[in-house]
Structure formats: structure tokens, C-alpha cells
Coordinates of C-alpha atoms and ligand atoms in Angstrom, one line a residue:
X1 CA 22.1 -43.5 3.1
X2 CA 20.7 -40.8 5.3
X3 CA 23.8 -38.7 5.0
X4 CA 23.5 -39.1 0.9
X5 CA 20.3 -38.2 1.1
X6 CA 20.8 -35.2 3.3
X7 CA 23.1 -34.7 0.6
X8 CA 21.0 -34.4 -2.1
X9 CA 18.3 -32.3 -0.1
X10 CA 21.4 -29.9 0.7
X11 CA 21.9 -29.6 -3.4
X12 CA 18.5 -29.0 -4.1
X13 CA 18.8 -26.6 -1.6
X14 CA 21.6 -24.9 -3.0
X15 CA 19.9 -24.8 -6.5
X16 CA 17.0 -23.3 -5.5
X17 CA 18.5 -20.3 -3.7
X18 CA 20.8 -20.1 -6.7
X19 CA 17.6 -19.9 -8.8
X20 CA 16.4 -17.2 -6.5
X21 CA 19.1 -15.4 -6.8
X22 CA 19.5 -15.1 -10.5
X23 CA 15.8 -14.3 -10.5
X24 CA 16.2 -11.3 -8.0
X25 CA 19.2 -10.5 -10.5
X26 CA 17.3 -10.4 -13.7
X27 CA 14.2 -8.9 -11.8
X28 CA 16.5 -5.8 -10.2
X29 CA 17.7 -5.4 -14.1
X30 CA 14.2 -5.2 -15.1
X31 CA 12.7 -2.6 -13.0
X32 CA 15.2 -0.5 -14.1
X33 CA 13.7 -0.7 -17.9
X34 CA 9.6 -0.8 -15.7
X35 CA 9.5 2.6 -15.6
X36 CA 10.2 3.9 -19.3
X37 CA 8.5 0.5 -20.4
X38 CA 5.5 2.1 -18.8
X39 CA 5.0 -1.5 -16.8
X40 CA 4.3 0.5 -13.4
X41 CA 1.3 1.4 -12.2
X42 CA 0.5 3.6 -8.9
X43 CA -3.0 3.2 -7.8
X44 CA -4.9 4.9 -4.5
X45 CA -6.5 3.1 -1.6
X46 CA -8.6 5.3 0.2
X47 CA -8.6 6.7 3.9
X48 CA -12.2 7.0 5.2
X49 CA -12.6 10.1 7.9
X50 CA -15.3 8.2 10.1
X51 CA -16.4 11.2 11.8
X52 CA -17.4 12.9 8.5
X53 CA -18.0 9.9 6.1
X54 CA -16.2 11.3 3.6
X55 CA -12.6 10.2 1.7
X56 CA -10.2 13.3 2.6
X57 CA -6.9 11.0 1.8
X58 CA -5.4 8.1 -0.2
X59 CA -2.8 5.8 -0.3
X60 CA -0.6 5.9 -3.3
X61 CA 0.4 2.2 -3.6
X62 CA 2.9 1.2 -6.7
X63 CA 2.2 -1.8 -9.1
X64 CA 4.3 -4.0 -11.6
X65 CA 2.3 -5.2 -14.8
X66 CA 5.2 -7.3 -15.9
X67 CA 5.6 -8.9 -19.6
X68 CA 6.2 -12.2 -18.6
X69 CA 5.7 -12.7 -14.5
X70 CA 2.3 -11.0 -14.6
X71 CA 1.5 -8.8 -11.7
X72 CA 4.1 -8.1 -9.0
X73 CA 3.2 -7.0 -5.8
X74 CA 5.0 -4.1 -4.2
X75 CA 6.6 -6.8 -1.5
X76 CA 8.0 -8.6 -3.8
X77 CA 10.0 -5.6 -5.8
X78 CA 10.4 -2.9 -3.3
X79 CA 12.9 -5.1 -1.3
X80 CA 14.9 -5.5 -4.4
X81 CA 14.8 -1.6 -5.3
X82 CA 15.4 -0.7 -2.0
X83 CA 18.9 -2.8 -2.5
X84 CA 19.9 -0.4 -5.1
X85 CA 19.2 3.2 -6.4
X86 CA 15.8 2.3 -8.4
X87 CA 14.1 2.7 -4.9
X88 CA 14.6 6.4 -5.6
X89 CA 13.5 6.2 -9.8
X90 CA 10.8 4.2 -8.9
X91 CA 9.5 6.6 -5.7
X92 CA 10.1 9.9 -8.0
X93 CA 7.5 8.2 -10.3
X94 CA 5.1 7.6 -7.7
X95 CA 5.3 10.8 -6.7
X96 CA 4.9 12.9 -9.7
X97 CA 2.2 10.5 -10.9
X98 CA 0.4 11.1 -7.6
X99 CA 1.0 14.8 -8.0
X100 CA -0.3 14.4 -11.6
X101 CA -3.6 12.7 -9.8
X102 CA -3.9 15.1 -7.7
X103 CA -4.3 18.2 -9.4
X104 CA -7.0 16.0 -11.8
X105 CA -9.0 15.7 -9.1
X106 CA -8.7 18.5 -7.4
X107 CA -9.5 20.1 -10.5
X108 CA -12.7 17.8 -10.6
X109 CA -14.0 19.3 -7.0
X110 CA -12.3 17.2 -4.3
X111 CA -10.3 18.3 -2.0
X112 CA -8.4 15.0 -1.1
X113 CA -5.1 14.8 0.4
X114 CA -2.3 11.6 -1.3
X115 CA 0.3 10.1 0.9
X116 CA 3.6 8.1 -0.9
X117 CA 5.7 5.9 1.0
X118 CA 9.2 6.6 1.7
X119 CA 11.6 3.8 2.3
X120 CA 14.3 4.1 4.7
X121 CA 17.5 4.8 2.5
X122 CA 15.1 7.3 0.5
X123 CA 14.5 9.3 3.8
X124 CA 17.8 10.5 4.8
X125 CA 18.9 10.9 1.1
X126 CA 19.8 14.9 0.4
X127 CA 19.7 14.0 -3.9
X128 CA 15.9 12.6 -3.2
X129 CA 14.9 15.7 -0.9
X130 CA 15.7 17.8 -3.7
X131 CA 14.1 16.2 -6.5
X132 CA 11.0 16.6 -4.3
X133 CA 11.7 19.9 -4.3
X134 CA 11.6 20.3 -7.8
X135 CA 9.0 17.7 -7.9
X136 CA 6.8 20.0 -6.0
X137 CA 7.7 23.0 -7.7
X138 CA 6.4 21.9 -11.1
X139 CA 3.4 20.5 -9.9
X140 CA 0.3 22.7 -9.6
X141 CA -0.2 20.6 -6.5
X142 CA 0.8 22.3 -3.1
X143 CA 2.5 20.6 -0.6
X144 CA 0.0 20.6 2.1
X145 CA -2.3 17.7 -0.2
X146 CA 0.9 15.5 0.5
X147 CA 1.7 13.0 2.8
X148 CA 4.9 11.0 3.2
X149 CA 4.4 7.4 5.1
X150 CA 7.3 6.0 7.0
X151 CA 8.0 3.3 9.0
X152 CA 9.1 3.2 12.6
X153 CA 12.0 1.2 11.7
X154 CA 13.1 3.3 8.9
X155 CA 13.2 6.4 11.5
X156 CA 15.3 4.2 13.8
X157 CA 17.7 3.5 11.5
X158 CA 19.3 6.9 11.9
X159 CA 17.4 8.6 14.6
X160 CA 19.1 12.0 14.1
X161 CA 20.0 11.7 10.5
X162 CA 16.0 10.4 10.2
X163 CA 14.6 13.9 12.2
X164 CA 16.5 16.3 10.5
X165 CA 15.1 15.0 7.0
X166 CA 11.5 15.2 8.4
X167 CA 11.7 18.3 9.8
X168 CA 12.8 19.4 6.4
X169 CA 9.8 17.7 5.0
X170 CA 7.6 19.6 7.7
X171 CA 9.2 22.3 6.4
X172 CA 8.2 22.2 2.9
X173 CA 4.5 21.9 4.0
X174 CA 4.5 17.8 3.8
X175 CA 2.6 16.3 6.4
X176 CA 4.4 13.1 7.7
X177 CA 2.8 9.8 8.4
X178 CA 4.0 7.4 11.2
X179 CA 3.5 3.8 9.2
X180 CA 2.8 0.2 10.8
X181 CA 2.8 1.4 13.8
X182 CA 3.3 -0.7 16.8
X183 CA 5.5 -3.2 14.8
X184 CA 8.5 -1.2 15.7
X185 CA 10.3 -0.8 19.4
X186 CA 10.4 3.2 19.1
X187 CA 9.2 4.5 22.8
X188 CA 6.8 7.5 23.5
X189 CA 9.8 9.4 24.6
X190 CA 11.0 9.2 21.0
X191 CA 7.6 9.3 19.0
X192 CA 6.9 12.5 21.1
X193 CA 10.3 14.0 19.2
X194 CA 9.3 12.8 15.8
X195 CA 7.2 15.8 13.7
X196 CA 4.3 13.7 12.7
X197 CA 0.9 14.8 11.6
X198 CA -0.8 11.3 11.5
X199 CA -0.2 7.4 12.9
X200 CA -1.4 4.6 11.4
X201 CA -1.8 1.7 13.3
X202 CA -0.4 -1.8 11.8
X203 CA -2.9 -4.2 10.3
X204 CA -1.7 -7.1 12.6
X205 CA -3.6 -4.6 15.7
X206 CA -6.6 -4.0 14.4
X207 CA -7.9 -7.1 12.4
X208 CA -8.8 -8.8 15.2
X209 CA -9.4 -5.8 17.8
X210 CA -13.1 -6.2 17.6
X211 CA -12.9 -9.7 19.4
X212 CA -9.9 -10.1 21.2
X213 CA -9.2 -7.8 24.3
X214 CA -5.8 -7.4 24.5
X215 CA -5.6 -5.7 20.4
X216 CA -8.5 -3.8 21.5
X217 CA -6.9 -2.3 24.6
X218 CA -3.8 -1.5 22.4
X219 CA -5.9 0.4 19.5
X220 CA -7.9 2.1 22.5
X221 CA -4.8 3.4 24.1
X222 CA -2.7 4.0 21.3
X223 CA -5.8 6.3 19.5
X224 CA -6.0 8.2 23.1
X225 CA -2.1 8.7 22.9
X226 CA -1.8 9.8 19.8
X227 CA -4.6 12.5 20.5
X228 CA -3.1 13.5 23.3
X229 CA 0.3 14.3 21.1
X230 CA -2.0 15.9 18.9
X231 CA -2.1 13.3 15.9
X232 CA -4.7 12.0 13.4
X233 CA -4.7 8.4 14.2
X234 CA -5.4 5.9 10.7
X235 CA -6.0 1.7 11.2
X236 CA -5.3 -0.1 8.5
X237 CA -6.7 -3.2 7.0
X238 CA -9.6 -2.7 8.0
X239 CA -11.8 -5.9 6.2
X240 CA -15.3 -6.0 7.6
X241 CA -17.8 -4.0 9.3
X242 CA -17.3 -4.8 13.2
X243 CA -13.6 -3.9 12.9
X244 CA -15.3 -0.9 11.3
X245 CA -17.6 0.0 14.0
X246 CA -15.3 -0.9 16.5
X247 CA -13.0 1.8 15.3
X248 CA -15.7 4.3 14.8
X249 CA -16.6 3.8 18.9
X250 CA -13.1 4.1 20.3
X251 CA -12.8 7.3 18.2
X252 CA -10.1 6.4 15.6
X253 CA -10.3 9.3 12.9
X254 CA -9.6 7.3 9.7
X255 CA -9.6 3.8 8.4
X256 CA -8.0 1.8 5.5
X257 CA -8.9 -1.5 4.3
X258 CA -10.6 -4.0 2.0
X259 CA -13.9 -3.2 3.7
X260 CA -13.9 0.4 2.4
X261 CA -12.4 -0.2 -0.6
X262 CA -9.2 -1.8 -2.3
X263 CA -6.4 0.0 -4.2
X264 CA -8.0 1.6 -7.1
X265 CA -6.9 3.1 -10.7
X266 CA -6.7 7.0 -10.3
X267 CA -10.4 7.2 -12.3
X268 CA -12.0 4.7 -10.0
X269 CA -10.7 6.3 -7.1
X270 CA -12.6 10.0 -8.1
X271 CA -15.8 8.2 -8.4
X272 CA -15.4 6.8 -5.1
X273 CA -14.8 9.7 -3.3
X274 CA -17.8 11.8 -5.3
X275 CA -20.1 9.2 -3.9
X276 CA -19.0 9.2 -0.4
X277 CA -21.0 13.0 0.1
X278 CA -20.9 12.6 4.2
X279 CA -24.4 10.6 4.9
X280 CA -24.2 8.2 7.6
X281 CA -24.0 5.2 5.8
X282 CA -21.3 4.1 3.3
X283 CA -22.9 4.0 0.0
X284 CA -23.4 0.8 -1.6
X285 CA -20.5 -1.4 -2.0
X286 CA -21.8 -3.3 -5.0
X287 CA -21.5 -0.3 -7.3
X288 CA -17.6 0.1 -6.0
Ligands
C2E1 P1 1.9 -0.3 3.5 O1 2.4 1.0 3.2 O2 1.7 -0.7 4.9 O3 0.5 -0.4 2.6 C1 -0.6 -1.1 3.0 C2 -0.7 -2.5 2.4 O4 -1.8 -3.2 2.9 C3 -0.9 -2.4 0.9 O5 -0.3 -3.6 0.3 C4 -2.5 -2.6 0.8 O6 -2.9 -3.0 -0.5 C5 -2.7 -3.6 1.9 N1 -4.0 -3.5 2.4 C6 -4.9 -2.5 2.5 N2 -6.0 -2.8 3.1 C7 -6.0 -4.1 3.4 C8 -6.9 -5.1 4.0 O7 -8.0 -4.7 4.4 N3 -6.4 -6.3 4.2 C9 -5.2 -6.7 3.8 N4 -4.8 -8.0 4.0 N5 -4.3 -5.9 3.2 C10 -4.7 -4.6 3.0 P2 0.5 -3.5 -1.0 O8 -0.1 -2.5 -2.0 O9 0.8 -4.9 -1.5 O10 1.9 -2.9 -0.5 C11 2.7 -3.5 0.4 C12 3.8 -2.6 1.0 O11 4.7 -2.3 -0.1 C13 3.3 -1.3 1.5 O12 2.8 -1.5 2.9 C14 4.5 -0.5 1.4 O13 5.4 -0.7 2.5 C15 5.2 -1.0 0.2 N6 4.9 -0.1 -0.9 C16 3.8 0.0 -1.8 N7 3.9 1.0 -2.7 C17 5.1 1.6 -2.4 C18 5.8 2.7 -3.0 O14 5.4 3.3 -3.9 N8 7.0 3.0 -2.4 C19 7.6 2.3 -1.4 N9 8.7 2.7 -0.9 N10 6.9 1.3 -0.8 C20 5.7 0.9 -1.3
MG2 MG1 2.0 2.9 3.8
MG3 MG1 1.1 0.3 6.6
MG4 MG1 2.7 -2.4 5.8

């Protein structure tokens, strides 16, 4: 009876990951329709300088308002995309919208900087560099506002094939963002090669850096690394004020989390930033 059993566990088993499938199917058919469909929406979590108080960069971070599933978060689409060319569709409309955003607000009297991710296929891609390109060149937003995140992993990939793209990044004036750092296995040797403007150190390091030592030493010596290497250093998910202040005393530059602010629409995000003027003190987080 066991072995039935095991049996019947094993087909329900089976069913599921064929349901899976077919909904990963459907879903990857669907994002190709999101974009015209206007279902996507990119919205900006901010970067807080700590030295200055003020917001100088955000986080363009894509959403999926879908007709029948609701929201989507970006884990569980981006996977999908990246298995096929929507990754590059759906990055191209990140981009110009944040380009879009950009010039808006730079027309409104900030002079914030955006940063889009940039998967790992996407980065070595000669079709996607171009439409940057020509992404940039219609824009009335220059190059130097823009940042493009990337992964350790996704430069490891292809180490050569990953360089030369950046470099020609660098070259157009992009500034390039070393992403969840520490999760990787790249060495200093290697990172020292790379030509990144900023790190950001991975969530998992820094939410519980305030209290536990051996996080702590790890954002402490990574932030004096990457200052000796010349590099902004960013921690992300930052959630409450100790992690805050912890960063602000071992001299991290910026910081990213819930405890600043979450992901906002374009229009929230200006308001934000004309209320952060560089006092001391965060302005009040109830009128967020
Ligand atoms: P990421 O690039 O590391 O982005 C940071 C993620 O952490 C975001 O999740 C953000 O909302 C979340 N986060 C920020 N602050 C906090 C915090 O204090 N606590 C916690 N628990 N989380 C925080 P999100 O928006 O769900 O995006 C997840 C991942 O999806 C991103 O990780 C990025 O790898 C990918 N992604 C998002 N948008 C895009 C895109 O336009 N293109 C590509 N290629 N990937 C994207
Ligand atoms: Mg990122
Ligand atoms: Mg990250
Ligand atoms: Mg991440």
C-alpha cells in the first residue's frame, strides 16, 4: 500500500509540475501582448546619499498589473523573459520609460540619476547595445543620469564577452552598477578588472549587520574595499533605522530599502526627492 500510495503522491506530483508548466507557457505568451496592453509598470525606489541626505538615484524596478493574476512581481516574470527574447522588449521599455521619467523630472529641478537592470543574456547582446544607442539618442536625457545594474553572476557568465560590453557601456557615458554583491564567487582580482562606478551590497549582508558581527565585518570591509577601488558603495534593503545608522557610521555612501522608502509611481517618486532638501533628519515618513 505504501508503494500505491507513493504512487499516487508521484502523480500528483507529476500534475502539478505539468500545471506549472502550462502556466509558465501561457504566462511567457502573455508578456509578449503586457507591453502593448499597457499591463507594465516601472516604478523607482530611491537611493538615499547619507552623507548629503538627499535622493541623487533611483531604482527603476518593472511591474505586471495582470487582467486576471493580479500583480506579478518581477521574480516571478523576469525568469520567464529571460528564457526568451521578451527580456530585451520588456528592458527596452524600462528603459525608455525611465528615460521618459527622467527628463520630467529633471525638467522639474532635480538632478537625480536612474539605474535599470540588465540581465545576463541582455548584457553581451550587440542588437540590445544598439537599441540603447538609439534609445539614448532620442531621449533628451544624457547618458551620464543612467545607470545599468548587473549581477556578479551575469558578468561571470562570459567574463570577456561580459567586459567588453561594459566597457562599451562606460563608453557611452553609462555608469555601471555591481548588483547583489557578495552573493556571487567573483574575486578582487576580477572585480578590480570590472569598469564599475558603484557596488551594491546584497540585502542578505546588511539586514542583520547592525547585530550580528560577522555581516557587520563583511559591510565594514567590503565599503573600505570598494573605496579603495574608487567606488560608490549602495546597501540594499535597508528596513529600519539601526541598519540605517549602522551604515551611516561605517561610511557606506547610499542606501536602499523599505525604511527609506518602497518602490514608487514616477509622480510619487518627485515628491519624495523635493522633500528630502539635505537637513539632517529624514523628513517625516507618514507623509511618504
Ligand atoms: P534587485 O535588482 O536586487 O532589486 C531589489 C529588490 O529588492 C526589489 O524587488 C525591491 O523592491 C526589493 N527591496 C527593496 N528594498 C527592500 C527592503 O527593504 N526589504 C526587502 N525585503 N526588499 C526590498 P523587486 O522589485 O521585486 O525586484 C526583484 C528583482 O527582479 C530585482 O532585484 C531584479 O533582479 C529583478 N528586476 C526588477 N525589475 C527589473 C527589470 O526591469 N529588468 C530586469 N532585468 N530585472 C528586473
Ligand atoms: Mg537591481
Ligand atoms: Mg540588488
Ligand atoms: Mg536582488
Amino acid at each position: 500500500s505504501t508503494a500505491l500510495a507513493n504512487d499516487k503522491v508521484w502523480h500528483m506530483h507529476e500534475a502539478a509540475e505539468q500545471d506549472l508548466l502550462e502556466q509558465q507557457v501561457s504566462l511567457m505568451g502573455e508578456l509578449a501582448n503586457a507591453i502593448e496592453n499597457h499591463q507594465l509598470e516601472v516604478q523607482y525606489q530611491p537611493k538615499l546619499d547619507l552623507k548629503t541626505n538627499r535622493i541623487t538615484s533611483v531604482e527603476a524596478l518593472v511591474r505586471w498589473h495582470h487582467p486576471t493574476r493580479g500583480y506579478l512581481s518581477p521574480d516571478s516574470f523576469i525568469p520567464l523573459a529571460e528564457k526568451s527574447d521578451h527580456i530585451a522588449d520588456m528592458t527596452l521599455f524600462v528603459l525608455q520609460r525611465t528615460l521618459r521619467d527622467l527628463s520630467q523630472w529633471h525638467a522639474a529641478g532635480t538632478e537625480v540619476k536612474a539605474a535599470v537592470n540588465i540581465s545576463a543574456r541582455l548584457l553581451t547582446s550587440q542588437v540590445f547595445f544598439e537599441a540603447v544607442r538609439a534609445a539614448l539618442a532620442e531621449s533628451e536625457t544624457s547618458a551620464s543620469h543612467l545607470i545599468f545594474e548587473v549581477t556578479e553572476s551575469a558578468t561571470m557568465a562570459d567574463p570577456s564577452a561580459a567586459l567588453r560590453a561594459l566597457e562599451g557601456y562606460r563608453q557611452m557615458g553609462i555608469t555601471i552598477s555591481l548588483d547583489d554583491y557578495g552573493t556571487g564567487q567573483s574575486t578582487l582580482t576580477y572585480l578590480k578588472t570590472l569598469p564599475i562606478g558603484e557596488l551594491k551590497i546584497d540585502r542578505s549582508f546588511v539586514e542583520n549587520a547592525h547585530e550580528d558581527s560577522s555581516d557587520a565585518l563583511l559591510v565594514r570591509s567590503t565599503v573600505h574595499l570598494a573605496h579603495a577601488l574608487g567606488l560608490q558603495v549602495v546597501a540594499e534593503g535597508i528596513e529600519t533605522k539601526e541598519c540605517l545608522d549602522f551604515l551611516r557610521e561605517v561610511g557606506c555612501d547610499l542606501a536602499q530599502g523599505y525604511h527609506v522608502s518602497r518602490p514608487l509611481p514616477a509622480p510619487d517618486l518627485l515628491a519624495l526627492c523635493q522633500r528630502y532638501t539635505g537637513v539632517a533628519s529624514p523628513p517625516e515618513r507618514s507623509a511618504a
